[in-house]
Short mmCIF file of C-alpha atoms in Angstrom, two decimals:
data_model
loop_
_atom_site.label_atom_id
_atom_site.label_comp_id
_atom_site.label_asym_id
_atom_site.label_seq_id
_atom_site.Cartn_x
_atom_site.Cartn_y
_atom_site.Cartn_z
CA MET Q 2 93.04 79.19 75.59
CA ARG Q 3 96.22 79.09 77.69
CA GLU Q 4 96.27 77.08 80.90
CA GLU Q 5 98.36 77.62 83.99
CA GLY Q 6 101.89 76.35 83.63
CA VAL Q 7 101.72 75.90 79.82
CA ARG Q 8 105.02 76.59 78.06
CA ARG Q 9 105.45 77.28 74.36
CA LYS Q 10 108.51 78.17 72.31
CA ARG Q 11 108.57 81.61 70.72
CA ASN Q 12 111.78 82.90 69.16
CA ARG Q 13 113.67 80.04 70.89
CA ARG Q 14 112.43 81.11 74.30
CA ALA Q 15 109.94 79.29 76.48
CA ILE Q 16 106.77 81.23 77.27
CA MET Q 17 105.24 80.62 80.71
CA THR Q 18 101.61 81.46 81.51
CA ARG Q 19 100.46 81.43 85.13
CA THR Q 20 97.49 82.80 87.02
CA LEU Q 21 98.44 84.49 90.30
CA GLN Q 22 96.73 86.78 92.75
CA GLY Q 23 98.10 89.96 94.27
CA LYS Q 24 97.29 93.45 95.52
CA VAL Q 25 97.66 96.76 93.75
CA ARG Q 26 99.88 99.29 95.51
CA GLY Q 27 99.97 102.38 93.29
CA LYS Q 28 101.66 101.32 90.05
CA THR Q 29 102.97 98.10 91.59
CA ILE Q 30 101.17 94.75 91.85
CA GLU Q 31 102.40 92.80 94.91
CA LEU Q 32 102.02 89.07 94.09
CA GLU Q 33 101.19 86.46 96.71
CA GLU Q 34 103.93 84.15 95.50
CA GLU Q 35 107.22 84.25 93.61
CA LEU Q 36 107.14 84.10 89.80
CA GLY Q 37 110.40 82.35 89.39
CA LEU Q 38 111.60 84.90 86.81
CA ALA Q 39 114.80 86.87 86.78
CA ASP Q 40 114.67 90.44 88.16
CA GLY Q 41 114.09 92.85 85.30
CA GLU Q 42 112.66 90.23 82.94
CA GLN Q 43 109.99 91.66 80.68
CA VAL Q 44 106.43 90.29 81.14
CA GLN Q 45 102.99 90.92 79.75
CA VAL Q 46 100.25 91.38 82.34
CA GLN Q 47 96.47 90.92 82.04
CA VAL Q 48 94.61 92.16 85.12
CA THR Q 49 91.19 91.00 86.34
CA ALA Q 50 89.82 92.74 89.41
CA ILE Q 51 88.46 90.39 92.08
CA PRO Q 52 85.38 91.73 93.88
CA PRO Q 53 85.73 91.83 97.65
CA VAL Q 54 84.11 89.07 99.66
CA THR Q 55 81.30 90.52 101.76
CA THR Q 56 78.75 89.01 104.07
CA TRP Q 57 75.08 89.89 104.07
CA GLY Q 58 74.40 93.18 105.84
CA GLN Q 59 77.89 94.70 105.62
CA GLY Q 60 76.76 97.40 103.20
CA ILE Q 61 73.95 98.66 105.38
CA ALA Q 62 76.20 98.50 108.44
CA ARG Q 63 78.76 100.71 106.69
CA SER Q 64 75.99 103.12 105.56
CA ALA Q 65 74.48 103.36 109.03
CA GLY Q 66 77.88 103.98 110.52
CA ILE Q 67 78.29 107.06 108.33
CA ALA Q 68 75.12 108.65 109.70
CA ALA Q 69 75.64 107.63 113.34
CA ASP Q 70 77.22 111.01 114.27
CA LEU Q 71 74.56 113.12 112.59
CA PRO Q 72 72.45 115.17 115.07
CA GLY Q 73 69.01 113.65 115.46
CA PHE Q 74 69.84 110.43 113.64
CA ASP Q 75 68.94 108.19 116.58
CA VAL Q 76 65.57 109.92 117.05
CA ALA Q 77 64.72 109.74 113.34
CA PHE Q 78 65.77 106.12 113.08
CA ALA Q 79 63.72 105.16 116.13
CA GLN Q 80 60.67 106.90 114.61
CA ILE Q 81 61.07 104.98 111.36
CA GLN Q 82 61.37 101.75 113.29
CA ARG Q 83 58.16 102.49 115.29
CA GLU Q 84 56.26 103.30 112.08
CA ARG Q 85 57.35 100.08 110.48
CA GLU Q 86 56.32 98.04 113.53
CA GLN Q 87 52.92 99.71 113.60
CA ALA Q 88 52.29 99.55 109.85
CA GLN Q 89 49.40 97.37 108.69
CA TYR Q 90 49.85 95.77 105.32
CA ARG Q 91 47.15 94.30 103.21
CA ASP Q 92 47.50 91.00 101.44
CA ALA Q 93 48.69 91.25 97.84
CA ALA Q 94 45.66 89.19 96.71
CA ASP Q 95 43.27 92.00 97.83
#
């Protein structure tokens, strides 16, 4: 397994392996830092997508925002909330 900064000789040329982060912009990957390679130098790229960092509740907030402009949404949502508050649940042991 290669580690960051490891250099090996291949065909009398040093091979550099680094792990960097960046953002995809179409067919271009904009890196967060300089590579230190000459412009036009050929490289091999292995891409791993990084899942976005989210906080609890962001998904439902986005979903609710989509429906906020629907006619009758507020009335329907209020009804659901009332029903949940009035619901009587039995114990799972019963």
